[in-house]
mmCIF file of C-alpha atoms in Angstrom:
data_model
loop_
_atom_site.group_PDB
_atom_site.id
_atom_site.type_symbol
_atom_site.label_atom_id
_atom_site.label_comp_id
_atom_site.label_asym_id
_atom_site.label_seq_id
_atom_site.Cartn_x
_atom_site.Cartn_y
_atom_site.Cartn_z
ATOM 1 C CA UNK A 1 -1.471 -13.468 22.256
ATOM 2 C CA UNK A 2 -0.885 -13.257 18.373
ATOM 3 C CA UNK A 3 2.664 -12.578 17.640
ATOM 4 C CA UNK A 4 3.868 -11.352 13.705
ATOM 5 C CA UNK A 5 6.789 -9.660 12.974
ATOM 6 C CA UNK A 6 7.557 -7.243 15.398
ATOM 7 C CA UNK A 7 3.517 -7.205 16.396
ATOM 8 C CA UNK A 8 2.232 -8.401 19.009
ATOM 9 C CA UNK A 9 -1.933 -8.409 19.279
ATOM 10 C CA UNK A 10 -3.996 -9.358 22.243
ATOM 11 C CA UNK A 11 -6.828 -12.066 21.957
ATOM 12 C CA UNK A 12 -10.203 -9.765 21.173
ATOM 13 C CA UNK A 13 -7.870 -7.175 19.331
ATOM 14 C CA UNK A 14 -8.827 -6.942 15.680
ATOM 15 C CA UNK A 15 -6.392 -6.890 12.754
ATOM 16 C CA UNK A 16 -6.691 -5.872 9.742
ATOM 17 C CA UNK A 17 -4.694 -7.380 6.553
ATOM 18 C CA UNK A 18 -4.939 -5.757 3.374
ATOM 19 C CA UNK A 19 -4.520 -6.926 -0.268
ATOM 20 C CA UNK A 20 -1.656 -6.141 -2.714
ATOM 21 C CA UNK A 21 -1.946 -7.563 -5.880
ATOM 22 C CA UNK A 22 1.396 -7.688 -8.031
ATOM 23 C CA UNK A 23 -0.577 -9.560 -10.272
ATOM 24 C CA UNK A 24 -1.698 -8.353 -14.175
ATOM 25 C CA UNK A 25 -5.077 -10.242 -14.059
ATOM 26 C CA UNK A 26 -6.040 -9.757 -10.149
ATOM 27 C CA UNK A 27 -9.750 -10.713 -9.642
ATOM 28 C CA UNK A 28 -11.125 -7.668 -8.252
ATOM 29 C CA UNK A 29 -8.383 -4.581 -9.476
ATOM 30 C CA UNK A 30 -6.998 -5.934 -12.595
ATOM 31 C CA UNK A 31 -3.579 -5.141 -11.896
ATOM 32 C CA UNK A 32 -4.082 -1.689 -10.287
ATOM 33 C CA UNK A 33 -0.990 -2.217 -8.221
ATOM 34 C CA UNK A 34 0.679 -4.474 -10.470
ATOM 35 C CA UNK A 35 3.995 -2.102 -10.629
ATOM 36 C CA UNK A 36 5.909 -0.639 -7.871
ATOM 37 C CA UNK A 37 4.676 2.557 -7.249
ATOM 38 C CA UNK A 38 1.058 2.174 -7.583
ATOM 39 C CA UNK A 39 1.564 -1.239 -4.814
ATOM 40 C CA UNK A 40 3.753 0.782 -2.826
ATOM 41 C CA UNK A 41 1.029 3.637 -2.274
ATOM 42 C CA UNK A 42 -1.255 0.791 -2.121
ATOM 43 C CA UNK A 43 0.340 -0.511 0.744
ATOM 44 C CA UNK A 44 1.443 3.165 2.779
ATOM 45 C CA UNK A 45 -2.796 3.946 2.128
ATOM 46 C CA UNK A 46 -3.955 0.719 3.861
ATOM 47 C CA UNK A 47 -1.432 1.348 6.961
ATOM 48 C CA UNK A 48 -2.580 4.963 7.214
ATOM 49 C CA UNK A 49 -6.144 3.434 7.623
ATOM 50 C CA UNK A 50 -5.632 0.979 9.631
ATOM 51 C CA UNK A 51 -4.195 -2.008 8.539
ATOM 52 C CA UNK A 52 -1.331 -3.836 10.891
ATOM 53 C CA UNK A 53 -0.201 -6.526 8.045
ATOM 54 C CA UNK A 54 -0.405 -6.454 4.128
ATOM 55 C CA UNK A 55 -0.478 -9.486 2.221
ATOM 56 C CA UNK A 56 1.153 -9.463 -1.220
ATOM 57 C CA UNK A 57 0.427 -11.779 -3.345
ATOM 58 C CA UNK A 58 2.098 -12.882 -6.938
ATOM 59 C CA UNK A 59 0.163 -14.998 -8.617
ATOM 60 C CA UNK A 60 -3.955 -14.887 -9.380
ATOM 61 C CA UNK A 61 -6.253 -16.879 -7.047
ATOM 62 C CA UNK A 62 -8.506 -18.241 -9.872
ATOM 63 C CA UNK A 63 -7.427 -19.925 -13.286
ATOM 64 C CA UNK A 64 -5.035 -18.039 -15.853
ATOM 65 C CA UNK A 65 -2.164 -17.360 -17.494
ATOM 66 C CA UNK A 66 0.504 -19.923 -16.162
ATOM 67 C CA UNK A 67 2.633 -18.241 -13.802
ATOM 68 C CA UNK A 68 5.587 -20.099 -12.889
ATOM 69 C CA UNK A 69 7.544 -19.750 -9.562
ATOM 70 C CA UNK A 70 10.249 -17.874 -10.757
ATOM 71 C CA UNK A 71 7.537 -15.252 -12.007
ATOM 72 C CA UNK A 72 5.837 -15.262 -9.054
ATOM 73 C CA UNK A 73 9.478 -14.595 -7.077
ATOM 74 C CA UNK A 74 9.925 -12.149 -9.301
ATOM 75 C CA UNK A 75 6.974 -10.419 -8.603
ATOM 76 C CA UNK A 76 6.814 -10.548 -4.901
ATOM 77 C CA UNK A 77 10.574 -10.656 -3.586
ATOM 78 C CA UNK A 78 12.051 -7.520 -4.200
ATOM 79 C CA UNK A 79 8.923 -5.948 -3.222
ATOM 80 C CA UNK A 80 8.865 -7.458 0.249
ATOM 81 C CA UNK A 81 12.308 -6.055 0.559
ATOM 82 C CA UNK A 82 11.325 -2.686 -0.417
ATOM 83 C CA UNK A 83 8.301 -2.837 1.815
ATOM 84 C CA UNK A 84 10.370 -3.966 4.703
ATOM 85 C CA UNK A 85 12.742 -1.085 4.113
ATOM 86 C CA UNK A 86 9.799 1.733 3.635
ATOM 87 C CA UNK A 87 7.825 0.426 6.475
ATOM 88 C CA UNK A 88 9.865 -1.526 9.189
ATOM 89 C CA UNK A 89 6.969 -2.234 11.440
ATOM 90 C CA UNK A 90 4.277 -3.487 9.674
ATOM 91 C CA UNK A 91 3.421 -7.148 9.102
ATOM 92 C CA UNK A 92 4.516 -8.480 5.689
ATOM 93 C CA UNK A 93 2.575 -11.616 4.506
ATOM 94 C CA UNK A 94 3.084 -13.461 0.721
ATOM 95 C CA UNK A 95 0.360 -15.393 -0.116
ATOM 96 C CA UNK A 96 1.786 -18.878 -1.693
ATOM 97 C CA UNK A 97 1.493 -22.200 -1.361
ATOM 98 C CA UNK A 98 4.812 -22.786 -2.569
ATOM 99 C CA UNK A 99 7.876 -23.586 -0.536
ATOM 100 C CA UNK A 100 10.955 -21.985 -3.061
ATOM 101 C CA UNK A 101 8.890 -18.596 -2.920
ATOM 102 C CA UNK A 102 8.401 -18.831 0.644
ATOM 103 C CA UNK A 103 12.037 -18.969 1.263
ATOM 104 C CA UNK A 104 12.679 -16.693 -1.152
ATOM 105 C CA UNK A 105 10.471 -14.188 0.685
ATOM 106 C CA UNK A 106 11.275 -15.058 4.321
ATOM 107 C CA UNK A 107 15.028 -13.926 2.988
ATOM 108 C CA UNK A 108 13.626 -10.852 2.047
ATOM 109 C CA UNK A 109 11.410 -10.045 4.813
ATOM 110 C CA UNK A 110 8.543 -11.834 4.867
ATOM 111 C CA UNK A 111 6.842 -12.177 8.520
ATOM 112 C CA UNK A 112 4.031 -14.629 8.101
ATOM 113 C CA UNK A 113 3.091 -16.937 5.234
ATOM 114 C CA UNK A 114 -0.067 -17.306 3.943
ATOM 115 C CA UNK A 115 -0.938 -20.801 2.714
ATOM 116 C CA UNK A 116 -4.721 -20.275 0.726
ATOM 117 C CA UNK A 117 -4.234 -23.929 -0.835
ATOM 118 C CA UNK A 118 -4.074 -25.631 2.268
ATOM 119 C CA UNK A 119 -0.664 -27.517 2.844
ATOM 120 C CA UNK A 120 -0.697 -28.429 -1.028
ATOM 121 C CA UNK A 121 3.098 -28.131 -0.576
ATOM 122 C CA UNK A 122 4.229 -29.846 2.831
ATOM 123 C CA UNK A 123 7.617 -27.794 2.492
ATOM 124 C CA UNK A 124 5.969 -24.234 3.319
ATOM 125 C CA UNK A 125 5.878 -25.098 6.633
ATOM 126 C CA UNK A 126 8.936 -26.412 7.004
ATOM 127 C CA UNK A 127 10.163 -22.828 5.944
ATOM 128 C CA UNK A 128 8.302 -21.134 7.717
ATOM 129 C CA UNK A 129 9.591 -23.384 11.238
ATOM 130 C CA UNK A 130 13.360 -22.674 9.617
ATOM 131 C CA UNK A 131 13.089 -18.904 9.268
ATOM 132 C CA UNK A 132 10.571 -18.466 12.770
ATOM 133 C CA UNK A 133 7.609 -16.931 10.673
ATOM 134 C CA UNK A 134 4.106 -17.456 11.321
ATOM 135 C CA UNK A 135 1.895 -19.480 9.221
ATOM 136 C CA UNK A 136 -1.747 -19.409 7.774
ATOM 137 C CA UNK A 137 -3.473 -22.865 7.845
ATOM 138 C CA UNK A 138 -6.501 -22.742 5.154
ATOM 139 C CA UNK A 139 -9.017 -25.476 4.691
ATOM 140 C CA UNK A 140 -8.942 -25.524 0.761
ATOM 141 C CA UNK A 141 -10.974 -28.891 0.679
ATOM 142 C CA UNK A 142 -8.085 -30.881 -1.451
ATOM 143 C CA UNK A 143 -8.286 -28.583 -3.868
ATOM 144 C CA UNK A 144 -5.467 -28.102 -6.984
ATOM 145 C CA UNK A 145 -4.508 -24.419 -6.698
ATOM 146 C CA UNK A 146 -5.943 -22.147 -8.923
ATOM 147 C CA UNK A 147 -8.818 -24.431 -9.940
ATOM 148 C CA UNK A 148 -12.800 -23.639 -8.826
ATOM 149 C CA UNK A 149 -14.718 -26.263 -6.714
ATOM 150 C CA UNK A 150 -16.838 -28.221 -9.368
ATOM 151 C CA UNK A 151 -20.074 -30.253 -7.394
ATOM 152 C CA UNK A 152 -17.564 -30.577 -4.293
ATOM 153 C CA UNK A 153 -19.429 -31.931 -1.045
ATOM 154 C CA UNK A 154 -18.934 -32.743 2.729
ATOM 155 C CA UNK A 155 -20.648 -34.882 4.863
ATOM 156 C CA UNK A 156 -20.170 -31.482 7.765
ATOM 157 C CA UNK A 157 -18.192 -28.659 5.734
ATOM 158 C CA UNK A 158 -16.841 -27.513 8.974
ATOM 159 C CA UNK A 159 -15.826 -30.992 10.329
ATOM 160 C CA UNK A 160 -14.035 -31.129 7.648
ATOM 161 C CA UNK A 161 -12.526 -26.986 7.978
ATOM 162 C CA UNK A 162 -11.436 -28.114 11.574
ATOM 163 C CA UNK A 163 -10.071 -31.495 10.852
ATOM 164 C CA UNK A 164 -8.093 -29.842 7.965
ATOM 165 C CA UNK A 165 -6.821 -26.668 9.977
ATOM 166 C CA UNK A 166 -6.207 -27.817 13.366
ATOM 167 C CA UNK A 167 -3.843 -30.812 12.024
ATOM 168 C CA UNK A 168 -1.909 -28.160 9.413
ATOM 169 C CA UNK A 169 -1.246 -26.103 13.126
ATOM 170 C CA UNK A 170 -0.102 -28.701 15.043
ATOM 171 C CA UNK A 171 1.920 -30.017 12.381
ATOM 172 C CA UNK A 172 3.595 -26.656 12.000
ATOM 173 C CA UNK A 173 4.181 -25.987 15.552
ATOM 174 C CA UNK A 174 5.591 -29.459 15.153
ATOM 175 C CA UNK A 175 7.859 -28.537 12.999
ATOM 176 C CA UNK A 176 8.793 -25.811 14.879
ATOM 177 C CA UNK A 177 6.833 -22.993 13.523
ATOM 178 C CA UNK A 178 5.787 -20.403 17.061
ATOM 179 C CA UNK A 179 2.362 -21.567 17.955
ATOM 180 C CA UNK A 180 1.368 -17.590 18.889
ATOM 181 C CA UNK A 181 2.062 -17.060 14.982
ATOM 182 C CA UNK A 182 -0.109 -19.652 13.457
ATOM 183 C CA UNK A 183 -3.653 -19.232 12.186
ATOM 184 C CA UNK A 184 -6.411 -20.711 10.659
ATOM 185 C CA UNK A 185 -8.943 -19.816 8.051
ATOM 186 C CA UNK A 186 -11.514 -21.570 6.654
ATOM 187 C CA UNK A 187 -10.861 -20.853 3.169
ATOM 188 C CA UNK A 188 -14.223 -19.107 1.846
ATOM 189 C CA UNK A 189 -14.840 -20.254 -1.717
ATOM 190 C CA UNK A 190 -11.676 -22.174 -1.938
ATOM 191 C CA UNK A 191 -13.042 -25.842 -2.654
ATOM 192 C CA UNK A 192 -16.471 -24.884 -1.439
ATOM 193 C CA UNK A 193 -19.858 -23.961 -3.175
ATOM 194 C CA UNK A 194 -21.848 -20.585 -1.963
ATOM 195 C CA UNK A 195 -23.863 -22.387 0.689
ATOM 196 C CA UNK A 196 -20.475 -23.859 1.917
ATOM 197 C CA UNK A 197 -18.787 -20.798 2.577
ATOM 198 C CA UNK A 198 -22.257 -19.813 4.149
ATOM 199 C CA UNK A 199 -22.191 -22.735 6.781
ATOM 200 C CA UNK A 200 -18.482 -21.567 7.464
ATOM 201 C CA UNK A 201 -19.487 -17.986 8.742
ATOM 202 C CA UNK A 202 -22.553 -19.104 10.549
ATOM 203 C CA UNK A 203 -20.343 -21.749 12.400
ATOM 204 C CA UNK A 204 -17.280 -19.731 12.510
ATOM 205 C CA UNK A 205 -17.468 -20.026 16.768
ATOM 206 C CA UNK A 206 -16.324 -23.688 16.240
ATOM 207 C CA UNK A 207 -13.000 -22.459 14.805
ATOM 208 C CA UNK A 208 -12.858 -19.782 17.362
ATOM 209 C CA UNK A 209 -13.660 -22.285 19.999
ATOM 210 C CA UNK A 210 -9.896 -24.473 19.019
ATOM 211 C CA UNK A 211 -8.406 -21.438 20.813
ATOM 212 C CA UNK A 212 -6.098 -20.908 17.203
ATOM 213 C CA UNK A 213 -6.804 -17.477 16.183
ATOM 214 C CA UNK A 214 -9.278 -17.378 13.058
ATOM 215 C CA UNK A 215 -8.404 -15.324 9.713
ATOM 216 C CA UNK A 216 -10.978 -14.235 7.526
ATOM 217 C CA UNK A 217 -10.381 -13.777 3.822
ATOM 218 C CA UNK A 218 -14.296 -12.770 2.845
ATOM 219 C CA UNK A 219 -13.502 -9.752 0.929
ATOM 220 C CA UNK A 220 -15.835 -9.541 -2.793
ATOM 221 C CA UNK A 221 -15.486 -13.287 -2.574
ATOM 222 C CA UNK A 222 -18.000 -15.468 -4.879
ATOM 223 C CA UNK A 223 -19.813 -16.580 -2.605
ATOM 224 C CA UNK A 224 -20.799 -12.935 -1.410
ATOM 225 C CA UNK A 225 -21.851 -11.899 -4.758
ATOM 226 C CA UNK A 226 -23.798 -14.933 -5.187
ATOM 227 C CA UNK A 227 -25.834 -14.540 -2.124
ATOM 228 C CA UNK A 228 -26.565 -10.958 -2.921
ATOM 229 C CA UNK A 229 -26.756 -11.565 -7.329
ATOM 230 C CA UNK A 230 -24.080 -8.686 -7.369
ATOM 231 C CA UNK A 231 -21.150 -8.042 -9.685
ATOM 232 C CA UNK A 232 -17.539 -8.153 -8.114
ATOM 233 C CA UNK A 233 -17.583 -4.321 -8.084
ATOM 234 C CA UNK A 234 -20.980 -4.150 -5.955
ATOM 235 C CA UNK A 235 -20.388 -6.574 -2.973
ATOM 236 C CA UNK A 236 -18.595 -3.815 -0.538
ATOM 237 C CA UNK A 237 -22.307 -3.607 1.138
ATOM 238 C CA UNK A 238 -22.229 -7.786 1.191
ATOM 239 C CA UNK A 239 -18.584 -8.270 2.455
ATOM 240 C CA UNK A 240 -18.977 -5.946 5.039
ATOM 241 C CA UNK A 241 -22.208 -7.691 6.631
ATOM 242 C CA UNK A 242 -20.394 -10.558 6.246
ATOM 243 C CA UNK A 243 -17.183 -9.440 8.007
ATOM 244 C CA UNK A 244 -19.517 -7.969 11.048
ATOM 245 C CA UNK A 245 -20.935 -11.620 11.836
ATOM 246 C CA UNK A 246 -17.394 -13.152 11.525
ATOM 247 C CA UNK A 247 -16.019 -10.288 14.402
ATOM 248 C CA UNK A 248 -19.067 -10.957 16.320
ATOM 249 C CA UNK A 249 -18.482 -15.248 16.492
ATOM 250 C CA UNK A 250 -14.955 -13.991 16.757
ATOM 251 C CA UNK A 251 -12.508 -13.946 13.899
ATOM 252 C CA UNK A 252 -9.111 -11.760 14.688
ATOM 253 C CA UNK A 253 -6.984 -11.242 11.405
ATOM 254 C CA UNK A 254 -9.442 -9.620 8.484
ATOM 255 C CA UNK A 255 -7.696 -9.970 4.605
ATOM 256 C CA UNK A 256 -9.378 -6.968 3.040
ATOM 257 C CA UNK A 257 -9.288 -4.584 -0.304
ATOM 258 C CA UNK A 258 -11.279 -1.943 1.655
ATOM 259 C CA UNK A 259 -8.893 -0.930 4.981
ATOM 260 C CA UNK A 260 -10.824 2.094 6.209
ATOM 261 C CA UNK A 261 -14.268 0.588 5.619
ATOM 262 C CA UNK A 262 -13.178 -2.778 7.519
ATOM 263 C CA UNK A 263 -12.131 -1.066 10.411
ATOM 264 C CA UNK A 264 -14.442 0.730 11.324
ATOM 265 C CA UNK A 265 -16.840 -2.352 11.345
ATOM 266 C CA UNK A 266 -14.403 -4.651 13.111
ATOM 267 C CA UNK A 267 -14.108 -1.723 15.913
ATOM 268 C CA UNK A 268 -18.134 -1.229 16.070
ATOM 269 C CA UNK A 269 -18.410 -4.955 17.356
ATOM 270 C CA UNK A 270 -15.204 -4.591 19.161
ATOM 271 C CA UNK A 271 -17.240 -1.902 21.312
ATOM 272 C CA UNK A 272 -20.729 -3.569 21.682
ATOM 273 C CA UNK A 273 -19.091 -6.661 22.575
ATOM 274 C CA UNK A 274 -17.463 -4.772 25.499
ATOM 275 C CA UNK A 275 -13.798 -5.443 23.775
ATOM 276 C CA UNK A 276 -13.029 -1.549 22.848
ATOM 277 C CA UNK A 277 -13.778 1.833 24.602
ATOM 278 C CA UNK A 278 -16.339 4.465 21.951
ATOM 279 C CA UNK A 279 -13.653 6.727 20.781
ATOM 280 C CA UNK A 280 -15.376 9.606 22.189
ATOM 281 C CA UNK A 281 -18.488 8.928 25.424
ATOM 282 C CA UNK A 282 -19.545 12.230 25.452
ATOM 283 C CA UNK A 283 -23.332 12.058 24.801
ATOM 284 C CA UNK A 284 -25.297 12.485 28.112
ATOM 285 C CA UNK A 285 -22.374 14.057 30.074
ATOM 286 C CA UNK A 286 -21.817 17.448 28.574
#
């Protein structure tokens, strides 16, 4: 059982998390939902289609602008309290790796904190134990946030993902953070070349096999558009292939820009594994 917020999801049962960028520069919308209004209809969209948590982020996963954590409060706090207010049951994630904005947050609302950089700040756990929120381990391979992998290597890429993940968890549950609300994700792209992150979704059973329940964050990444030669705009087709193989070697939690679209894949394996009833079995009986 995976427990968020006031959510609680059973093992095979797939959940979606969508994106909200209050960031200017944001990889893939440049700043659509930058402002209030646009993220808030950003974020009542994505629960309308499906999506059980939304992940708001404040600062830019790649190199930029400097944004310091007072900025990236800024940008994230009041919204998680607005969010919380507007939509009392869904799951609120902040994506930082820094402890002062994940206490900021958890004050606000915050349900689950999502660590991309991999523990690059001990003290987000410890927040995350003091205010009972669930935590996302990521394997970020060492890496500085907000710097790209430069001619990084691993003896085994996912010895490495499981050594790296599996100690973050038990040293959060340690710390007192609810073992149902921790996760682990292998960090696609995040210290990693393209046939890294490659090795990581063809091997993703391993993860799934530690019995800690596996987030995906695939969604336009690099490494998609690499494999395919395709612009950031045209790697929907890519991401979703990609996001069918992960719920078949089965991954739970899904960070997505495209709600509807994810869901319906994630529930198509769902059913051919044997996990989900068809919506509608009428063929062959009328």
């Amino acid at each position: 059982m995976l427990r968020l917020g006031r959510r609680e999801f059973d093992a095979h049962e797939p959940v979606i998390m969508a994106i909200v960028n209050r960031t200017p520069d944001s990889f893939y919308d440049q700043g659509a939902t930058f402002r209030d209004e646009p993220a808030l209809a950003r974020v009542e969209q994505a629960v309308a289609e499906g999506a059980a948590i939304v992940d708001i982020g404040g600062v830019k996963a790649g190199p930029g602008d400097e944004v310091s954590a007072r900025e990236e409060a800024r940008r994230t706090v009041g919204f998680v309290a607005e969010v919380r207010r507007r939509f009392p049951e869904v799951v609120i994630s902040v994506d930082t790796w820094r402890a002062e904005v994940g206490e900021a947050v958890c004050e606000a609302g915050a349900d689950l904190l999502n660590d991309a950089w991999g523990g690059v700040d001990p003290g987000l756990a410890e927040v995350a134990a003091r205010y009972g929120v669930g935590l996302v381990c990521t394997h970020a391979g060492g890496a500085e946030p907000r710097t790209r992998p430069h001619r990084v290597s691993y003896d085994d890429v996912m010895a490495d993902i499981l050594r790296v993940t599996t100690g973050l968890a038990e040293r959060a549950v340690s710390l007192g953070v609810p073992r149902e609300s921790v996760l682990i994700d292998p960090g696609h792209d995040f210290g990693k070349s393209t046939r890294h992150s490659l090795e990581a979704t063809r091997r993703l059973g391993e993860m799934v096999e530690t019995g800690w329940p596996v987030l995906v964050s695939l969604s336009n990444k690099d490494f998609v558009g690499e494999t395919l030669d395709k612009p950031v705009k045209e790697r929907v087709v890519g991401t979703l292939a990609t996001t069918a193989v992960s719920a078949w070697l089965g991954a739970q939690v899904y960070r997505v820009h495209e709600v509807a679209e994810t869901r319906q894949v994630v529930d198509m394996v769902a059913s051919i594994a044997g996990h989900r009833p068809p919506a509608v079995a009428r063929r062959g009986l009328a």
